[in-house]
mmCIF file of C-alpha atoms in Angstrom:
data_model
loop_
_atom_site.group_PDB
_atom_site.id
_atom_site.type_symbol
_atom_site.label_atom_id
_atom_site.label_comp_id
_atom_site.label_asym_id
_atom_site.label_seq_id
_atom_site.Cartn_x
_atom_site.Cartn_y
_atom_site.Cartn_z
ATOM 1 C CA UNK A 1 -15.231 11.023 -8.995
ATOM 2 C CA UNK A 2 -18.666 12.657 -8.831
ATOM 3 C CA UNK A 3 -19.486 10.689 -5.678
ATOM 4 C CA UNK A 4 -16.330 12.076 -4.057
ATOM 5 C CA UNK A 5 -17.315 15.628 -4.973
ATOM 6 C CA UNK A 6 -20.815 15.088 -3.581
ATOM 7 C CA UNK A 7 -19.361 13.666 -0.379
ATOM 8 C CA UNK A 8 -17.182 16.766 -0.052
ATOM 9 C CA UNK A 9 -20.296 18.935 -0.381
ATOM 10 C CA UNK A 10 -22.000 16.878 2.337
ATOM 11 C CA UNK A 11 -19.047 17.067 4.722
ATOM 12 C CA UNK A 12 -18.172 20.699 4.016
ATOM 13 C CA UNK A 13 -21.231 22.598 2.746
ATOM 14 C CA UNK A 14 -19.284 25.866 2.631
ATOM 15 C CA UNK A 15 -16.648 24.455 0.270
ATOM 16 C CA UNK A 16 -16.075 26.850 -2.606
ATOM 17 C CA UNK A 17 -14.786 26.563 -6.138
ATOM 18 C CA UNK A 18 -11.156 26.715 -5.023
ATOM 19 C CA UNK A 19 -11.678 23.887 -2.535
ATOM 20 C CA UNK A 20 -13.155 21.612 -5.190
ATOM 21 C CA UNK A 21 -10.332 22.518 -7.553
ATOM 22 C CA UNK A 22 -7.823 21.667 -4.836
ATOM 23 C CA UNK A 23 -9.461 18.284 -4.307
ATOM 24 C CA UNK A 24 -9.300 17.548 -8.035
ATOM 25 C CA UNK A 25 -5.674 18.664 -8.171
ATOM 26 C CA UNK A 26 -4.836 16.295 -5.322
ATOM 27 C CA UNK A 27 -6.676 13.406 -6.949
ATOM 28 C CA UNK A 28 -4.652 13.884 -10.141
ATOM 29 C CA UNK A 29 -1.204 14.974 -8.967
ATOM 30 C CA UNK A 30 -1.050 13.809 -5.359
ATOM 31 C CA UNK A 31 1.090 15.699 -2.881
ATOM 32 C CA UNK A 32 4.385 15.945 -4.750
ATOM 33 C CA UNK A 33 4.359 19.736 -4.519
ATOM 34 C CA UNK A 34 4.736 19.446 -0.727
ATOM 35 C CA UNK A 35 7.894 17.315 -0.698
ATOM 36 C CA UNK A 36 10.654 18.943 1.332
ATOM 37 C CA UNK A 37 12.700 15.897 2.318
ATOM 38 C CA UNK A 38 11.752 13.156 4.758
ATOM 39 C CA UNK A 39 13.221 14.784 7.871
ATOM 40 C CA UNK A 40 11.777 18.224 7.207
ATOM 41 C CA UNK A 41 8.436 16.662 6.327
ATOM 42 C CA UNK A 42 8.364 14.753 9.620
ATOM 43 C CA UNK A 43 9.199 17.851 11.657
ATOM 44 C CA UNK A 44 6.431 19.778 9.933
ATOM 45 C CA UNK A 45 3.998 16.938 10.626
ATOM 46 C CA UNK A 46 4.942 16.885 14.305
ATOM 47 C CA UNK A 47 4.422 20.625 14.601
ATOM 48 C CA UNK A 48 1.029 20.501 12.894
ATOM 49 C CA UNK A 49 -0.168 17.595 15.033
ATOM 50 C CA UNK A 50 0.895 19.377 18.213
ATOM 51 C CA UNK A 51 -0.974 22.497 17.113
ATOM 52 C CA UNK A 52 -4.216 20.854 16.003
ATOM 53 C CA UNK A 53 -4.626 18.430 18.928
ATOM 54 C CA UNK A 54 -7.059 15.513 18.955
ATOM 55 C CA UNK A 55 -10.547 15.558 17.484
ATOM 56 C CA UNK A 56 -13.401 13.325 16.430
ATOM 57 C CA UNK A 57 -12.766 13.623 12.712
ATOM 58 C CA UNK A 58 -13.338 10.553 10.579
ATOM 59 C CA UNK A 59 -9.789 9.338 9.913
ATOM 60 C CA UNK A 60 -9.982 9.175 6.124
ATOM 61 C CA UNK A 61 -11.781 10.913 3.294
ATOM 62 C CA UNK A 62 -11.159 9.952 -0.354
ATOM 63 C CA UNK A 63 -9.983 12.422 -2.969
ATOM 64 C CA UNK A 64 -9.838 9.938 -5.855
ATOM 65 C CA UNK A 65 -6.885 8.664 -7.797
ATOM 66 C CA UNK A 66 -6.165 6.038 -5.161
ATOM 67 C CA UNK A 67 -5.492 8.684 -2.499
ATOM 68 C CA UNK A 68 -7.083 9.700 0.794
ATOM 69 C CA UNK A 69 -6.856 12.600 3.188
ATOM 70 C CA UNK A 70 -5.718 11.314 6.581
ATOM 71 C CA UNK A 71 -6.919 13.866 9.123
ATOM 72 C CA UNK A 72 -4.284 14.732 11.693
ATOM 73 C CA UNK A 73 -6.707 15.073 14.613
ATOM 74 C CA UNK A 74 -7.664 11.422 14.129
ATOM 75 C CA UNK A 75 -4.109 10.082 14.294
ATOM 76 C CA UNK A 76 -3.731 9.636 18.093
ATOM 77 C CA UNK A 77 -6.787 7.341 18.447
ATOM 78 C CA UNK A 78 -5.515 5.256 15.513
ATOM 79 C CA UNK A 79 -2.265 4.485 17.295
ATOM 80 C CA UNK A 80 -0.145 5.244 14.237
ATOM 81 C CA UNK A 81 3.377 6.572 14.672
ATOM 82 C CA UNK A 82 3.992 9.915 13.032
ATOM 83 C CA UNK A 83 6.971 8.343 11.266
ATOM 84 C CA UNK A 84 4.548 5.913 9.636
ATOM 85 C CA UNK A 85 2.132 8.662 8.629
ATOM 86 C CA UNK A 86 5.048 10.567 7.141
ATOM 87 C CA UNK A 87 6.162 7.482 5.238
ATOM 88 C CA UNK A 88 2.663 7.049 3.822
ATOM 89 C CA UNK A 89 2.567 10.712 2.860
ATOM 90 C CA UNK A 90 5.928 10.517 1.090
ATOM 91 C CA UNK A 91 4.628 7.499 -0.821
ATOM 92 C CA UNK A 92 1.740 9.689 -2.037
ATOM 93 C CA UNK A 93 4.263 12.277 -3.236
ATOM 94 C CA UNK A 94 5.530 10.141 -6.099
ATOM 95 C CA UNK A 95 5.148 11.909 -9.485
ATOM 96 C CA UNK A 96 1.794 11.136 -11.054
ATOM 97 C CA UNK A 97 -1.014 12.524 -13.182
ATOM 98 C CA UNK A 98 -1.292 14.777 -16.219
ATOM 99 C CA UNK A 99 -2.797 18.094 -17.238
ATOM 100 C CA UNK A 100 -5.176 16.191 -19.505
ATOM 101 C CA UNK A 101 -6.339 14.135 -16.540
ATOM 102 C CA UNK A 102 -6.943 17.236 -14.439
ATOM 103 C CA UNK A 103 -8.842 18.973 -17.222
ATOM 104 C CA UNK A 104 -11.074 15.945 -17.619
ATOM 105 C CA UNK A 105 -11.953 16.208 -13.938
ATOM 106 C CA UNK A 106 -12.541 19.946 -14.242
ATOM 107 C CA UNK A 107 -14.977 19.210 -17.076
ATOM 108 C CA UNK A 108 -16.864 16.957 -14.656
ATOM 109 C CA UNK A 109 -16.883 19.782 -12.105
ATOM 110 C CA UNK A 110 -18.322 22.202 -14.665
ATOM 111 C CA UNK A 111 -20.994 19.727 -15.721
ATOM 112 C CA UNK A 112 -22.170 19.247 -12.138
ATOM 113 C CA UNK A 113 -21.610 22.766 -10.809
ATOM 114 C CA UNK A 114 -25.263 23.402 -9.985
ATOM 115 C CA UNK A 115 -25.579 20.082 -8.165
ATOM 116 C CA UNK A 116 -22.637 21.136 -5.987
ATOM 117 C CA UNK A 117 -24.089 24.587 -5.359
ATOM 118 C CA UNK A 118 -21.371 26.338 -7.368
ATOM 119 C CA UNK A 119 -21.872 29.427 -9.512
ATOM 120 C CA UNK A 120 -20.743 28.711 -13.077
ATOM 121 C CA UNK A 121 -19.331 32.216 -13.562
ATOM 122 C CA UNK A 122 -17.349 31.959 -10.333
ATOM 123 C CA UNK A 123 -16.120 28.553 -11.461
ATOM 124 C CA UNK A 124 -14.750 29.930 -14.728
ATOM 125 C CA UNK A 125 -13.296 32.964 -12.956
ATOM 126 C CA UNK A 126 -11.279 30.601 -10.745
ATOM 127 C CA UNK A 127 -10.239 28.114 -13.420
ATOM 128 C CA UNK A 128 -9.205 30.532 -16.220
ATOM 129 C CA UNK A 129 -6.270 32.203 -14.408
ATOM 130 C CA UNK A 130 -5.333 28.890 -12.819
ATOM 131 C CA UNK A 131 -5.058 27.305 -16.270
ATOM 132 C CA UNK A 132 -3.074 30.289 -17.574
ATOM 133 C CA UNK A 133 -0.589 29.865 -14.717
ATOM 134 C CA UNK A 134 -0.080 26.183 -15.558
ATOM 135 C CA UNK A 135 -2.262 24.722 -12.795
ATOM 136 C CA UNK A 136 -0.032 25.315 -9.749
ATOM 137 C CA UNK A 137 -0.929 23.780 -6.390
ATOM 138 C CA UNK A 138 -3.757 25.513 -4.550
ATOM 139 C CA UNK A 139 -4.473 26.370 -0.931
ATOM 140 C CA UNK A 140 -7.929 26.022 0.593
ATOM 141 C CA UNK A 141 -10.159 29.081 0.465
ATOM 142 C CA UNK A 142 -10.177 31.383 3.462
ATOM 143 C CA UNK A 143 -13.812 30.525 4.430
ATOM 144 C CA UNK A 144 -12.940 26.814 4.301
ATOM 145 C CA UNK A 145 -9.913 27.324 6.562
ATOM 146 C CA UNK A 146 -11.855 29.434 9.060
ATOM 147 C CA UNK A 147 -14.848 27.081 9.262
ATOM 148 C CA UNK A 148 -13.195 23.662 9.030
ATOM 149 C CA UNK A 149 -9.552 24.125 10.112
ATOM 150 C CA UNK A 150 -8.284 21.513 7.642
ATOM 151 C CA UNK A 151 -5.258 19.554 8.822
ATOM 152 C CA UNK A 152 -4.441 16.399 6.909
ATOM 153 C CA UNK A 153 -1.912 14.508 4.836
ATOM 154 C CA UNK A 154 -2.523 12.759 1.546
ATOM 155 C CA UNK A 155 -1.832 9.038 1.824
ATOM 156 C CA UNK A 156 -2.387 6.056 -0.485
ATOM 157 C CA UNK A 157 -5.731 4.274 -0.221
ATOM 158 C CA UNK A 158 -3.840 1.254 1.146
ATOM 159 C CA UNK A 159 -3.445 3.183 4.408
ATOM 160 C CA UNK A 160 -7.120 2.546 5.122
ATOM 161 C CA UNK A 161 -7.270 -0.854 3.424
ATOM 162 C CA UNK A 162 -4.388 -2.186 5.541
ATOM 163 C CA UNK A 163 -4.867 0.025 8.591
ATOM 164 C CA UNK A 164 -4.864 -2.937 10.975
ATOM 165 C CA UNK A 165 -1.502 -4.024 9.567
ATOM 166 C CA UNK A 166 0.093 -0.610 9.999
ATOM 167 C CA UNK A 167 -1.279 -0.473 13.543
ATOM 168 C CA UNK A 168 0.203 -3.872 14.406
ATOM 169 C CA UNK A 169 3.599 -2.995 12.962
ATOM 170 C CA UNK A 170 3.653 0.294 14.850
ATOM 171 C CA UNK A 171 2.744 -1.477 18.088
ATOM 172 C CA UNK A 172 5.636 -3.901 17.544
ATOM 173 C CA UNK A 173 8.034 -1.032 16.912
ATOM 174 C CA UNK A 174 6.955 0.656 20.131
ATOM 175 C CA UNK A 175 7.067 -2.519 22.211
ATOM 176 C CA UNK A 176 10.004 -4.434 20.716
ATOM 177 C CA UNK A 177 11.831 -1.876 18.625
ATOM 178 C CA UNK A 178 11.462 -4.137 15.582
ATOM 179 C CA UNK A 179 8.911 -5.850 13.374
ATOM 180 C CA UNK A 180 9.551 -8.987 11.348
ATOM 181 C CA UNK A 181 6.606 -9.481 9.024
ATOM 182 C CA UNK A 182 5.706 -12.362 6.706
ATOM 183 C CA UNK A 183 3.075 -11.996 3.967
ATOM 184 C CA UNK A 184 1.819 -15.302 2.568
ATOM 185 C CA UNK A 185 -1.252 -16.153 0.510
ATOM 186 C CA UNK A 186 -2.639 -16.855 -2.923
ATOM 187 C CA UNK A 187 -0.725 -16.005 -6.056
ATOM 188 C CA UNK A 188 -2.095 -12.786 -7.490
ATOM 189 C CA UNK A 189 -3.490 -11.550 -4.166
ATOM 190 C CA UNK A 190 -1.078 -8.600 -3.932
ATOM 191 C CA UNK A 191 1.721 -9.860 -1.671
ATOM 192 C CA UNK A 192 4.559 -8.297 -3.656
ATOM 193 C CA UNK A 193 2.739 -4.980 -3.919
ATOM 194 C CA UNK A 194 1.993 -4.876 -0.204
ATOM 195 C CA UNK A 195 5.546 -5.884 0.663
ATOM 196 C CA UNK A 196 6.934 -3.083 -1.502
ATOM 197 C CA UNK A 197 4.592 -0.573 0.157
ATOM 198 C CA UNK A 198 5.687 -1.615 3.649
ATOM 199 C CA UNK A 199 9.349 -1.450 2.663
ATOM 200 C CA UNK A 200 8.849 2.066 1.270
ATOM 201 C CA UNK A 201 6.841 3.378 4.224
ATOM 202 C CA UNK A 202 9.120 1.930 6.910
ATOM 203 C CA UNK A 203 12.444 1.949 5.063
ATOM 204 C CA UNK A 204 12.603 -1.792 5.690
ATOM 205 C CA UNK A 205 14.251 -4.741 4.002
ATOM 206 C CA UNK A 206 12.114 -6.820 1.648
ATOM 207 C CA UNK A 207 12.806 -10.465 0.798
ATOM 208 C CA UNK A 208 10.968 -12.403 -1.921
ATOM 209 C CA UNK A 209 10.310 -16.116 -1.648
ATOM 210 C CA UNK A 210 10.479 -16.223 -5.459
ATOM 211 C CA UNK A 211 14.222 -15.665 -5.015
ATOM 212 C CA UNK A 212 14.335 -19.104 -3.388
ATOM 213 C CA UNK A 213 12.669 -21.037 -6.170
ATOM 214 C CA UNK A 214 13.317 -24.758 -5.942
ATOM 215 C CA UNK A 215 15.874 -25.726 -8.628
ATOM 216 C CA UNK A 216 14.717 -28.248 -11.211
ATOM 217 C CA UNK A 217 17.104 -30.956 -10.032
ATOM 218 C CA UNK A 218 15.439 -30.905 -6.602
ATOM 219 C CA UNK A 219 11.882 -31.127 -7.941
ATOM 220 C CA UNK A 220 11.590 -34.831 -7.323
ATOM 221 C CA UNK A 221 8.169 -36.479 -7.031
ATOM 222 C CA UNK A 222 8.849 -37.011 -3.328
ATOM 223 C CA UNK A 223 9.713 -33.347 -2.753
ATOM 224 C CA UNK A 224 6.721 -32.007 -4.661
ATOM 225 C CA UNK A 225 4.458 -34.412 -2.784
ATOM 226 C CA UNK A 226 5.353 -32.576 0.434
ATOM 227 C CA UNK A 227 2.930 -29.759 1.278
ATOM 228 C CA UNK A 228 5.059 -26.649 0.819
ATOM 229 C CA UNK A 229 7.827 -28.539 -0.935
ATOM 230 C CA UNK A 230 7.965 -26.253 -3.973
ATOM 231 C CA UNK A 231 10.441 -23.758 -2.469
ATOM 232 C CA UNK A 232 14.011 -23.921 -1.212
ATOM 233 C CA UNK A 233 13.004 -23.156 2.354
ATOM 234 C CA UNK A 234 16.183 -24.711 3.705
ATOM 235 C CA UNK A 235 18.353 -22.204 1.852
ATOM 236 C CA UNK A 236 16.048 -19.336 2.810
ATOM 237 C CA UNK A 237 16.304 -20.326 6.477
ATOM 238 C CA UNK A 238 20.089 -20.645 6.439
ATOM 239 C CA UNK A 239 20.898 -17.656 4.197
ATOM 240 C CA UNK A 240 18.283 -15.146 5.379
ATOM 241 C CA UNK A 241 16.316 -15.984 8.516
ATOM 242 C CA UNK A 242 19.384 -17.111 10.435
ATOM 243 C CA UNK A 243 20.998 -13.706 9.879
ATOM 244 C CA UNK A 244 18.166 -11.164 10.062
ATOM 245 C CA UNK A 245 19.173 -8.440 12.486
ATOM 246 C CA UNK A 246 22.791 -8.484 11.288
ATOM 247 C CA UNK A 247 24.664 -7.467 8.149
ATOM 248 C CA UNK A 248 24.738 -10.356 5.692
ATOM 249 C CA UNK A 249 24.330 -11.293 2.042
ATOM 250 C CA UNK A 250 22.314 -13.865 0.127
ATOM 251 C CA UNK A 251 22.048 -14.982 -3.482
ATOM 252 C CA UNK A 252 18.670 -14.850 -5.268
ATOM 253 C CA UNK A 253 17.778 -17.679 -7.627
ATOM 254 C CA UNK A 254 17.068 -16.617 -11.201
ATOM 255 C CA UNK A 255 14.879 -19.027 -13.165
ATOM 256 C CA UNK A 256 16.389 -17.648 -16.358
ATOM 257 C CA UNK A 257 19.190 -18.675 -16.785
ATOM 258 C CA UNK A 258 18.544 -21.143 -13.949
ATOM 259 C CA UNK A 259 21.297 -20.250 -11.513
ATOM 260 C CA UNK A 260 22.101 -18.159 -8.456
ATOM 261 C CA UNK A 261 22.559 -14.452 -9.052
ATOM 262 C CA UNK A 262 25.206 -12.156 -7.565
ATOM 263 C CA UNK A 263 25.076 -11.703 -3.768
ATOM 264 C CA UNK A 264 22.692 -9.091 -2.359
ATOM 265 C CA UNK A 265 24.104 -7.244 0.657
ATOM 266 C CA UNK A 266 21.763 -6.457 3.539
ATOM 267 C CA UNK A 267 22.095 -4.155 6.532
ATOM 268 C CA UNK A 268 19.716 -4.596 9.488
ATOM 269 C CA UNK A 269 16.527 -2.520 9.580
ATOM 270 C CA UNK A 270 13.842 -2.089 12.208
ATOM 271 C CA UNK A 271 11.275 -3.571 9.814
ATOM 272 C CA UNK A 272 12.080 -6.778 7.922
ATOM 273 C CA UNK A 273 9.473 -8.060 5.443
ATOM 274 C CA UNK A 274 9.241 -11.454 3.770
ATOM 275 C CA UNK A 275 6.653 -11.826 1.026
ATOM 276 C CA UNK A 276 5.593 -14.806 -0.987
ATOM 277 C CA UNK A 277 3.920 -18.167 -0.956
ATOM 278 C CA UNK A 278 5.616 -20.612 1.443
ATOM 279 C CA UNK A 279 7.006 -17.844 3.675
ATOM 280 C CA UNK A 280 4.862 -19.280 6.500
ATOM 281 C CA UNK A 281 5.908 -22.901 6.196
ATOM 282 C CA UNK A 282 6.042 -24.402 9.725
ATOM 283 C CA UNK A 283 9.838 -24.567 9.430
ATOM 284 C CA UNK A 284 9.944 -20.774 8.971
ATOM 285 C CA UNK A 285 6.966 -19.184 10.692
ATOM 286 C CA UNK A 286 8.500 -19.008 14.163
ATOM 287 C CA UNK A 287 10.969 -16.368 12.961
ATOM 288 C CA UNK A 288 8.310 -13.692 12.513
ATOM 289 C CA UNK A 289 6.630 -11.225 14.847
ATOM 290 C CA UNK A 290 3.617 -10.766 12.566
ATOM 291 C CA UNK A 291 2.048 -13.160 10.082
ATOM 292 C CA UNK A 292 -0.287 -11.903 7.347
ATOM 293 C CA UNK A 293 -2.404 -13.814 4.822
ATOM 294 C CA UNK A 294 -3.739 -12.377 1.548
ATOM 295 C CA UNK A 295 -6.411 -14.273 -0.357
ATOM 296 C CA UNK A 296 -8.281 -13.842 -3.621
ATOM 297 C CA UNK A 297 -11.092 -15.777 -5.321
ATOM 298 C CA UNK A 298 -10.066 -18.217 -8.026
ATOM 299 C CA UNK A 299 -11.691 -16.379 -10.960
ATOM 300 C CA UNK A 300 -10.206 -13.018 -9.972
ATOM 301 C CA UNK A 301 -6.892 -14.734 -9.301
ATOM 302 C CA UNK A 302 -6.558 -16.158 -12.801
ATOM 303 C CA UNK A 303 -7.759 -12.910 -14.385
ATOM 304 C CA UNK A 304 -5.166 -10.920 -12.491
ATOM 305 C CA UNK A 305 -2.353 -13.372 -13.272
ATOM 306 C CA UNK A 306 -3.344 -13.321 -16.940
ATOM 307 C CA UNK A 307 -3.146 -9.514 -16.996
ATOM 308 C CA UNK A 308 0.157 -9.537 -15.160
ATOM 309 C CA UNK A 309 1.985 -12.452 -16.763
ATOM 310 C CA UNK A 310 0.215 -13.367 -19.996
ATOM 311 C CA UNK A 311 -1.787 -16.377 -21.116
ATOM 312 C CA UNK A 312 1.041 -18.924 -21.214
ATOM 313 C CA UNK A 313 2.167 -18.340 -17.631
ATOM 314 C CA UNK A 314 -1.447 -18.094 -16.436
ATOM 315 C CA UNK A 315 -2.031 -21.620 -17.734
ATOM 316 C CA UNK A 316 1.043 -22.853 -15.894
ATOM 317 C CA UNK A 317 -0.103 -21.178 -12.685
ATOM 318 C CA UNK A 318 -3.514 -22.793 -13.050
ATOM 319 C CA UNK A 319 -2.247 -26.291 -13.812
ATOM 320 C CA UNK A 320 0.903 -26.478 -11.696
ATOM 321 C CA UNK A 321 1.703 -23.798 -9.148
ATOM 322 C CA UNK A 322 -1.735 -22.906 -7.764
ATOM 323 C CA UNK A 323 -2.641 -26.554 -6.963
ATOM 324 C CA UNK A 324 0.658 -26.937 -5.080
ATOM 325 C CA UNK A 325 -0.038 -23.722 -3.155
ATOM 326 C CA UNK A 326 -3.540 -24.858 -2.221
ATOM 327 C CA UNK A 327 -2.236 -28.157 -0.855
ATOM 328 C CA UNK A 328 0.231 -26.180 1.244
ATOM 329 C CA UNK A 329 -2.481 -23.841 2.570
ATOM 330 C CA UNK A 330 -4.901 -26.666 3.348
ATOM 331 C CA UNK A 331 -2.473 -29.082 5.001
ATOM 332 C CA UNK A 332 -0.219 -26.757 6.997
ATOM 333 C CA UNK A 333 -2.695 -24.338 8.600
ATOM 334 C CA UNK A 334 -1.159 -21.316 6.936
ATOM 335 C CA UNK A 335 -4.109 -18.951 7.147
ATOM 336 C CA UNK A 336 -4.906 -20.175 10.653
ATOM 337 C CA UNK A 337 -1.449 -19.231 11.946
ATOM 338 C CA UNK A 338 -1.830 -15.596 10.850
ATOM 339 C CA UNK A 339 -2.767 -12.706 13.109
ATOM 340 C CA UNK A 340 -4.180 -10.738 10.163
ATOM 341 C CA UNK A 341 -5.927 -11.780 6.953
ATOM 342 C CA UNK A 342 -7.096 -9.645 4.046
ATOM 343 C CA UNK A 343 -9.300 -10.777 1.189
ATOM 344 C CA UNK A 344 -9.376 -9.221 -2.269
ATOM 345 C CA UNK A 345 -12.796 -8.200 -3.554
ATOM 346 C CA UNK A 346 -14.206 -10.003 -6.632
ATOM 347 C CA UNK A 347 -12.617 -7.607 -9.129
ATOM 348 C CA UNK A 348 -9.235 -8.406 -7.646
ATOM 349 C CA UNK A 349 -8.441 -4.832 -6.658
ATOM 350 C CA UNK A 350 -9.873 -3.492 -3.370
ATOM 351 C CA UNK A 351 -8.995 -5.431 -0.258
ATOM 352 C CA UNK A 352 -10.819 -5.749 3.018
ATOM 353 C CA UNK A 353 -9.914 -7.148 6.395
ATOM 354 C CA UNK A 354 -11.580 -10.422 7.371
#
């Protein structure tokens, strides 16, 4: 967090106590105080973008807490639709944070006040009434507004991490009026999380390949010897891919108790997302407009799966499912068929485009 505060001082030397407090508030609580409904939020965004024009601002600056400021003057060169920016902003409005978390960050601000060029008395004079009022949301100081004309939206850090993906989806929506996206890759690389983010930002449908688990009675040696054989791709193709773009229903497979669940009804959306290993099997990949691969190193993969699923399932992933996935990747050119690929960093968290 200190590095973020120092970067703010570098970018905006005239930033005052209130501006640092606002940054810390945003890092802890996000932008929930600004929620006014999706439609009203979009209209406000359009008006602000029209008023501020285009500039040479760096697109993103971090505020901490997994959030960034996306500067509105940088949006036109990025090629992002305002609907997408608004969707990212609304995602950053989810309830989060605590007073204890904010006060811990304010303690850091006090400790480093002199390094940031802040007067300690002025700092306490700002914080004391703010605390007494229950830490409401803050506006930037008047000098900050006059000098820097801030115009931005808070967005999740994934907006920068997966910027190329958002740009490609937005281009498809402009050119074709739709985007059908498949996210394949290593177990534990973040496919489900990314799929859920895209569905939230675009209001799209999300399908999970795990819902098409191959039933035990079909796991013959011959079937499992096929690269990509460990999924019921035939049922996925006939129940889902054959009907995308229309209203339909499908039945997810539930491993416990080992049977099909109740039908899930689907209405067509502009953005349709399929996530999961085997989503880019050659029998399926032609159905998509955009193919994405997520990868992660083996050590980070097992560590993440262990945290997520526990030791017993991690051992099964390592001995059974991951080897089958790797055969599929290696023999069927899965990564090679993708327009975009992202690789998780060694700790298994940040992701970068490759």
